[in-house]
């Protein structure tokens, strides 16, 4: 049997942490918890979990700061993160996604919804044997290790940037609809996620330097990877 996928839950509210842990364990995941931002960050770097559920309001160190630091560390730079936020404001949710979180849930949320989102994200980062490397012009994707190479030099992409570019690279020359891109990254498409797509694309292009022009904006549709 394959090893259980490991999830780190960083949440100081005991009842929320217990509920989340109970439901994730029941869904077959191995769960560890931290009740403090600093400890959560230490555990993330030490244990390298498959996914992190991160509350934003935490003692010790707030969730955004923890998030920024784990994204900077090569051990966790591509680990999927689902943010838990108490803030209902659309702008706050957009901020979390633009910072590079893989998804977010606004409290109070249904534990079932969380389990669904976790499953969707982990399935998307799953790799079937034999399709480990994808090449497209100067781009090479190591899907197993979520590593991206531009003319054989590694470029640090966030997990969302990696998935976006890979989605285009696997369908070269064909315009991809915004909604298809969103559904591939987050499992569904809505206005909040849609508003962050162009920000992710802009950052991705910055990281590609001269090759940024390979990502073409297709007006009224979405994006396309040029085959020139
Ligand atoms: Ca909290």
PDB file of C-alpha atoms and ligand atoms in Angstrom, residues 10-14 16 35 55-59 84 86 107, ligand 1:
ATOM      1  CA  UNK A  10      -1.424  24.962  11.864  1.00  0.00           C
ATOM      2  CA  UNK A  11      -4.345  26.264  13.882  1.00  0.00           C
ATOM      3  CA  UNK A  12      -4.532  27.597  17.451  1.00  0.00           C
ATOM      4  CA  UNK A  13      -8.282  27.196  17.959  1.00  0.00           C
ATOM      5  CA  UNK A  14      -8.536  23.782  19.529  1.00  0.00           C
ATOM      6  CA  UNK A  16     -11.277  23.855  14.750  1.00  0.00           C
ATOM      7  CA  UNK A  35      -0.992  25.589  17.640  1.00  0.00           C
ATOM      8  CA  UNK A  55      -4.664  29.508   9.732  1.00  0.00           C
ATOM      9  CA  UNK A  56      -3.805  33.198   9.279  1.00  0.00           C
ATOM     10  CA  UNK A  57      -4.453  34.445  12.828  1.00  0.00           C
ATOM     11  CA  UNK A  58      -1.914  32.616  14.964  1.00  0.00           C
ATOM     12  CA  UNK A  59       0.042  33.260  18.151  1.00  0.00           C
ATOM     13  CA  UNK A  84      -7.907  29.437   6.680  1.00  0.00           C
ATOM     14  CA  UNK A  86     -11.721  34.543   9.283  1.00  0.00           C
ATOM     15  CA  UNK A 107     -14.367  30.405   8.559  1.00  0.00           C
TER      16      UNK A 107
HETATM   17 CA1  LIG B   1      -6.490  31.374  14.756  1.00  0.00          CA
END
